[in-house]
Amino acid sequence: MHAPDNAVAVIGMALRVPGAADPDTFWADVVRGHVALPGVLADGTLGVGGIDRVDRFDAELFGMSPTQAAVTDPQQRVVTEVAWQALEDAGVDTERDPGRVGVFLGCGDSGYRHRYVDADPTLVRATGRQQISLGNDKDYLATSLAFRLGLTGPALTVQTACSTSLVAVHVALRSLLTYECDLAIAGGVTVQLPPGAGYTYQEGDVLSPDGRCRPFTRGSRGTVPASGAGVVVLRRAEEAGRGARAVLLGSAVNNDGADRMSLVAPSPRGQAAVLEEALAVAGRKPADIGFIETHGTATELGDQVELAALAQAYGDAAEPCALGAVKAGIGHTDTAAGVVGLIKAVLAVQHGVIPPVPAQPGDGPDAPLGADRFHLPREAMPWPAGRTRYAAVSSFGLGGTNAHVILAEPAVAAGPPKPPASPPGRGLAVLSAASPQALERTAAGLAAAVRGGTRPVGDVLGTLWHGRRRLPYRWACPVEAADEASARAALADALESASSRTKAVPEPTVAVLLPGQGVALAGTGRGLLAADADFAREWAGTRALVRACGGPDLEGCWTWPDDDPRWLRTDVVQPLLFSVELALLHGLRRHGVTPSVLLGHSVGELVAATWAGVFSEADGARAVVERGRLMSRAPAGVMAAVLTGENTARELAAGLPVDVCAVNAPDTVVLGGAAEHLAEVERRCAAAGVRVRRLATAHAFHSRFMAEAAEAFTDVVGTLALHAPREVVLSNVTGAPLDAAQATDPAYWGRQLRATVRFAEGVEVLLDTAPHVVLEAGPGRTFASQLRRATRGAEHPPVIAELLGDGRRDEATVHLAALGAAWTAGCATDDLVAPPAAPARVPGYAFADTRHWPAAGPDGTPARDAAAPGTPAPDVPEAVAARSGQDEPDAGDASEGAQTRSLLADLWQESFGGPAIRARDNFFELGGTSLQAAQLISVVNDQLLVEVRLQDLYEHSTFGDFAARVEELLDERDDAELLELLAEIEGQGEGEGQA
């Protein structure tokens, strides 16, 4: 089937109903005819259908404080989490999706505010009436979700009683088809309170007398109330790709008007009219429809009227049509009922299965269905062969607003299927979460699903990269395997050990290390060339720059054998390093990683200067080619790395014509000179027990042997255009940032060729800039390893990675791991993973299991546990330091100050909940809002009889500063005047009492 132009695709969905918290579990229950209603309870009352997590919520994920979560209606909380799950099911990250996202939701009347929130005076005082209204009034249901998820399309709360959520779908369809939005979230939620409570049957009530819902059976006498929530994600069908579960072909909404006995009575003519209109909008005939998910409440009048309407609109066709009634299994979820029925119908057309209406003990015979074509299946059955899978869904609201939707199996996409997102042998797995614990929970659930699943690993990786919100705590790991089965096992293994302890930041500082001559080069670039066509193009471009200025022909250098004599030629190696390192920097920019600090070793500093704009790329290539040529003509010499400090190294070389060529680390110094003199140094090192290692070089670089080359190179640079660096380049000569005067002075570059490489000092300065990411952009891992040692034990160490590695692991995998590591720190890396051929529907975010409820919990017990289990009770925060310029308080003042701080800590704690307030906690970083600030100031003024202004909180936003400011205001207060005023007020009260 090909979808018509005005069709809308269901690309994602999620629900929470009795017995099921995801579509797969729900569908399995439906197909097996499972009834999730509790029936008669132990106390003799009749059970209401319940759902999970009514009193639980992941406040941290959605930017809410524990106190805000506690005053927010569970319906808002439940639908927020379900909407998140629906977007994950759709494989859509709304922050990166280019279109506007609309929200269309409705909810029931839970009574949460009046039953729980208003009964908790501490909570009311902490939050204020306005914040309580925002969390409980239906007006804010859709707008709150739009705010929490950052959605900018229409945000409408829809309320039509039982038909609410299907009407919301209808409104969403219209909004999509008129291009008010490009993606729509539609659905509804009802939470029955108190959870776990039952109901008592009353004669004549619409509720069932035995706690069972039996639609379309003789003797059925009522429905069963239930909590539930459902959300669908919709996109115009032509834009949906291969992720569609079903397509919605048309919908209609009307009202019964006055053609009925009362406001709450249904009308067969009104219902028939909406069915006929939806068919006309969809362009379908009654005979096309093979399954109708009915409203099916099991009330005697309601079922009779609905069957009459169905017979009028659909009954004349000959083709069989099954009727469904989801309420038989889960009860009547009120405002969520319509979308839950739609989700059931979507699953039916998607899987090609007509689901049963469960048979239950006590059922009477089936009622007459009004037309011969209708049947009530009691077991699941395959969709009739040869028939396109068309279905319909009805939802009728108390009050007369009716809705009907026509849907069909997913449209067939034109063209061949897309290949998997990446070869089975290599890919990048990523996860992110609002907390380290959530990341580990999410990874564990995903690992189990991957290990036992069948989805292509490429699709899973593509979904995790493109279809999940990017959150602060991140994990990335390359998956490397020879085939699909091995890749699946490798991914599951990696997920089982996934963890994160450092938050990503929006604009991380990236530092790049650029190695110089002396690193092993054989085979450099070979693996990355084979895997990354863009890098191959970039490296070809930088090699061409070298060739254009008379440099060596580097074509095929990645195939030169280890013993090729060219590896010892400075006039070859330095241009090669320039070409590969500059190409790697281009690759970083292509992936959205922007270095702001560059530290190169020897020739690496020229690469850094070229990237920073000191040289143009062509001039940089010329400078390096000439530098390498001049240095290669210097007298022969040798170099050795002495594993000790600079002073000790100089002592070991004392009296010898040997130079300190480089100080690479506090315990690694490179000495250079003639072979016989270095041999003597090596003998002295052996006698002193100092380790020494001869380097594979033909010259003693950065030694007296380079004096002539340095002078000639100064002249070469004098012919080039020089500019101040755009980025920070750390000087090898000083270790400090290269300034404009140095960068534009040809003599500096001559000194840089001859002088000691102060790399260790450069590393210290680099670490003082507190980079979030450090990448070694060249062959080897020597300098990255050095930084790892230098930052071991640091409170916030940077992410450190190599772009090529040392050849022990596949080069392309190492490169991918480095880019993934940069992403975990917050770099806006892009195109690391190809989009999936279709979204992989794998387990999504594992919400925190944190209870948020007022003083009387949902079961009536006094247990307001807003913080996570194990969180210590609030206590007095860290002591606030004495205010500058003031004398130390005496013992009495200290006691009074401690009492003030304790009271203020309690008030802040009430306002936010969660862990104990500390002096450094910032009101706004904790998630405080302007309304919350106004309420806090009002309570502080009332409690302390002081005049704190909002501006005081804005200017002193940490708790410690705010407490100090309040103490200042208390010190300035005229207590005598205040006591006189209080006495006057009390006197007026007594006078009124006598009167």
mmCIF file of C-alpha atoms in Angstrom, residues 249-409:
data_model
loop_
_atom_site.group_PDB
_atom_site.id
_atom_site.type_symbol
_atom_site.label_atom_id
_atom_site.label_comp_id
_atom_site.label_asym_id
_atom_site.label_seq_id
_atom_site.Cartn_x
_atom_site.Cartn_y
_atom_site.Cartn_z
ATOM 1 C CA LEU A 249 -5.514 7.965 6.543
ATOM 2 C CA GLY A 250 -8.242 10.160 7.981
ATOM 3 C CA SER A 251 -10.086 11.207 11.100
ATOM 4 C CA ALA A 252 -13.228 13.022 12.152
ATOM 5 C CA VAL A 253 -14.651 14.618 15.296
ATOM 6 C CA ASN A 254 -18.221 15.747 16.039
ATOM 7 C CA ASN A 255 -20.687 16.129 18.900
ATOM 8 C CA ASP A 256 -24.052 14.479 19.509
ATOM 9 C CA GLY A 257 -25.671 17.863 20.115
ATOM 10 C CA ALA A 258 -29.168 17.737 21.593
ATOM 11 C CA ASP A 259 -30.199 14.567 19.779
ATOM 12 C CA ARG A 260 -30.165 12.463 22.967
ATOM 13 C CA MET A 261 -31.903 12.055 26.284
ATOM 14 C CA SER A 262 -29.339 13.947 28.384
ATOM 15 C CA LEU A 263 -25.870 15.458 28.346
ATOM 16 C CA VAL A 264 -24.294 12.130 29.305
ATOM 17 C CA ALA A 265 -26.395 9.904 26.999
ATOM 18 C CA PRO A 266 -24.892 8.760 23.677
ATOM 19 C CA SER A 267 -26.523 9.265 20.261
ATOM 20 C CA PRO A 268 -26.397 6.544 17.585
ATOM 21 C CA ARG A 269 -26.891 9.146 14.840
ATOM 22 C CA GLY A 270 -24.028 11.302 16.107
ATOM 23 C CA GLN A 271 -21.716 8.323 16.380
ATOM 24 C CA ALA A 272 -22.660 6.977 12.949
ATOM 25 C CA ALA A 273 -22.028 10.403 11.440
ATOM 26 C CA VAL A 274 -18.493 10.612 12.762
ATOM 27 C CA LEU A 275 -17.708 7.091 11.479
ATOM 28 C CA GLU A 276 -18.998 7.947 8.011
ATOM 29 C CA GLU A 277 -17.108 11.243 7.923
ATOM 30 C CA ALA A 278 -13.800 9.611 8.869
ATOM 31 C CA LEU A 279 -14.258 7.012 6.119
ATOM 32 C CA ALA A 280 -14.906 9.773 3.602
ATOM 33 C CA VAL A 281 -11.871 11.766 4.713
ATOM 34 C CA ALA A 282 -9.722 8.637 4.407
ATOM 35 C CA GLY A 283 -11.138 7.794 0.988
ATOM 36 C CA ARG A 284 -12.042 4.276 2.070
ATOM 37 C CA LYS A 285 -15.192 2.174 1.837
ATOM 38 C CA PRO A 286 -16.711 0.241 4.759
ATOM 39 C CA ALA A 287 -15.749 -3.021 3.074
ATOM 40 C CA ASP A 288 -12.045 -2.089 3.270
ATOM 41 C CA ILE A 289 -11.985 -2.102 7.044
ATOM 42 C CA GLY A 290 -11.107 -5.479 8.556
ATOM 43 C CA PHE A 291 -10.819 -4.502 12.228
ATOM 44 C CA ILE A 292 -12.514 -1.860 14.374
ATOM 45 C CA GLU A 293 -11.247 -1.053 17.833
ATOM 46 C CA THR A 294 -14.449 0.079 19.494
ATOM 47 C CA HIS A 295 -15.107 2.382 22.428
ATOM 48 C CA GLY A 296 -16.562 -0.747 24.100
ATOM 49 C CA THR A 297 -17.237 0.319 27.693
ATOM 50 C CA ALA A 298 -19.482 -2.675 28.559
ATOM 51 C CA THR A 299 -22.278 -0.412 29.757
ATOM 52 C CA GLU A 300 -25.593 -1.733 28.495
ATOM 53 C CA LEU A 301 -26.740 1.479 26.834
ATOM 54 C CA GLY A 302 -23.310 2.451 25.587
ATOM 55 C CA ASP A 303 -22.707 -0.892 23.858
ATOM 56 C CA GLN A 304 -26.158 -0.919 22.273
ATOM 57 C CA VAL A 305 -25.792 2.591 20.875
ATOM 58 C CA GLU A 306 -22.273 1.927 19.556
ATOM 59 C CA LEU A 307 -23.329 -1.315 17.820
ATOM 60 C CA ALA A 308 -26.235 0.504 16.196
ATOM 61 C CA ALA A 309 -23.898 3.214 14.901
ATOM 62 C CA LEU A 310 -21.408 0.631 13.638
ATOM 63 C CA ALA A 311 -24.179 -1.236 11.808
ATOM 64 C CA GLN A 312 -25.351 1.985 10.151
ATOM 65 C CA ALA A 313 -21.875 3.062 8.986
ATOM 66 C CA TYR A 314 -20.188 -0.293 8.330
ATOM 67 C CA GLY A 315 -22.862 -2.983 8.340
ATOM 68 C CA ASP A 316 -23.851 -3.154 4.670
ATOM 69 C CA ALA A 317 -20.561 -4.623 3.392
ATOM 70 C CA ALA A 318 -20.074 -8.371 3.004
ATOM 71 C CA GLU A 319 -16.405 -8.708 3.974
ATOM 72 C CA PRO A 320 -15.871 -9.873 7.572
ATOM 73 C CA CYS A 321 -14.874 -7.267 10.134
ATOM 74 C CA ALA A 322 -13.641 -8.038 13.650
ATOM 75 C CA LEU A 323 -14.526 -5.857 16.610
ATOM 76 C CA GLY A 324 -12.027 -5.183 19.381
ATOM 77 C CA ALA A 325 -12.441 -3.814 22.899
ATOM 78 C CA VAL A 326 -9.241 -3.112 24.817
ATOM 79 C CA LYS A 327 -11.164 -2.168 27.966
ATOM 80 C CA ALA A 328 -11.973 -5.848 28.557
ATOM 81 C CA GLY A 329 -8.334 -6.443 29.454
ATOM 82 C CA ILE A 330 -7.205 -3.206 31.099
ATOM 83 C CA GLY A 331 -10.378 -1.323 32.066
ATOM 84 C CA HIS A 332 -11.475 2.179 31.098
ATOM 85 C CA THR A 333 -8.474 4.509 31.161
ATOM 86 C CA ASP A 334 -10.755 7.514 30.724
ATOM 87 C CA THR A 335 -8.941 10.339 28.893
ATOM 88 C CA ALA A 336 -6.236 7.907 27.733
ATOM 89 C CA ALA A 337 -8.687 5.331 26.367
ATOM 90 C CA GLY A 338 -8.748 6.567 22.775
ATOM 91 C CA VAL A 339 -4.999 6.622 22.242
ATOM 92 C CA VAL A 340 -4.582 3.242 23.950
ATOM 93 C CA GLY A 341 -7.125 1.831 21.500
ATOM 94 C CA LEU A 342 -5.230 3.457 18.652
ATOM 95 C CA ILE A 343 -1.948 1.916 19.821
ATOM 96 C CA LYS A 344 -3.632 -1.493 19.899
ATOM 97 C CA ALA A 345 -4.924 -1.016 16.348
ATOM 98 C CA VAL A 346 -1.516 0.183 15.133
ATOM 99 C CA LEU A 347 0.062 -2.984 16.515
ATOM 100 C CA ALA A 348 -2.624 -5.094 14.858
ATOM 101 C CA VAL A 349 -2.013 -3.696 11.362
ATOM 102 C CA GLN A 350 1.735 -3.686 11.898
ATOM 103 C CA HIS A 351 1.882 -7.351 12.909
ATOM 104 C CA GLY A 352 -0.949 -8.555 10.675
ATOM 105 C CA VAL A 353 -2.838 -10.087 13.589
ATOM 106 C CA ILE A 354 -6.462 -9.533 14.577
ATOM 107 C CA PRO A 355 -6.405 -9.484 18.383
ATOM 108 C CA PRO A 356 -9.033 -11.147 20.550
ATOM 109 C CA VAL A 357 -11.492 -9.755 23.047
ATOM 110 C CA PRO A 358 -10.592 -11.802 26.131
ATOM 111 C CA ALA A 359 -13.147 -14.273 27.393
ATOM 112 C CA GLN A 360 -13.623 -14.142 31.163
ATOM 113 C CA PRO A 361 -15.322 -16.354 33.715
ATOM 114 C CA GLY A 362 -18.869 -15.105 34.151
ATOM 115 C CA ASP A 363 -19.260 -13.842 30.593
ATOM 116 C CA GLY A 364 -22.679 -14.200 29.075
ATOM 117 C CA PRO A 365 -23.097 -15.096 25.415
ATOM 118 C CA ASP A 366 -22.050 -12.522 22.855
ATOM 119 C CA ALA A 367 -24.620 -9.840 22.234
ATOM 120 C CA PRO A 368 -26.117 -9.419 18.750
ATOM 121 C CA LEU A 369 -23.550 -7.283 16.922
ATOM 122 C CA GLY A 370 -25.961 -5.565 14.554
ATOM 123 C CA ALA A 371 -24.576 -6.853 11.232
ATOM 124 C CA ASP A 372 -23.580 -10.228 9.869
ATOM 125 C CA ARG A 373 -20.091 -9.044 8.897
ATOM 126 C CA PHE A 374 -19.166 -8.243 12.490
ATOM 127 C CA HIS A 375 -17.596 -10.863 14.730
ATOM 128 C CA LEU A 376 -16.034 -10.808 18.180
ATOM 129 C CA PRO A 377 -12.800 -12.878 18.036
ATOM 130 C CA ARG A 378 -12.003 -14.728 21.240
ATOM 131 C CA GLU A 379 -8.573 -15.849 20.041
ATOM 132 C CA ALA A 380 -5.925 -14.061 18.011
ATOM 133 C CA MET A 381 -6.108 -14.763 14.306
ATOM 134 C CA PRO A 382 -4.031 -13.804 11.270
ATOM 135 C CA TRP A 383 -5.264 -10.978 9.094
ATOM 136 C CA PRO A 384 -7.085 -12.448 6.105
ATOM 137 C CA ALA A 385 -4.615 -13.139 3.295
ATOM 138 C CA GLY A 386 -4.850 -10.883 0.292
ATOM 139 C CA ARG A 387 -6.534 -8.020 2.139
ATOM 140 C CA THR A 388 -4.737 -4.739 2.778
ATOM 141 C CA ARG A 389 -4.703 -4.195 6.512
ATOM 142 C CA TYR A 390 -7.124 -1.338 7.187
ATOM 143 C CA ALA A 391 -8.472 -0.683 10.674
ATOM 144 C CA ALA A 392 -10.529 1.921 12.515
ATOM 145 C CA VAL A 393 -10.668 3.246 16.083
ATOM 146 C CA SER A 394 -13.557 4.869 17.931
ATOM 147 C CA SER A 395 -13.616 6.945 21.089
ATOM 148 C CA PHE A 396 -16.764 8.581 22.452
ATOM 149 C CA GLY A 397 -16.670 11.146 25.212
ATOM 150 C CA LEU A 398 -19.107 11.597 28.065
ATOM 151 C CA GLY A 399 -20.766 14.800 26.958
ATOM 152 C CA GLY A 400 -21.063 13.778 23.329
ATOM 153 C CA THR A 401 -17.730 14.518 21.604
ATOM 154 C CA ASN A 402 -17.024 11.601 19.272
ATOM 155 C CA ALA A 403 -13.814 10.728 17.407
ATOM 156 C CA HIS A 404 -12.996 8.116 14.763
ATOM 157 C CA VAL A 405 -9.696 7.380 13.002
ATOM 158 C CA ILE A 406 -8.935 5.215 9.944
ATOM 159 C CA LEU A 407 -5.490 3.638 9.686
ATOM 160 C CA ALA A 408 -3.591 1.145 7.578
ATOM 161 C CA GLU A 409 -0.463 -0.946 7.556
#
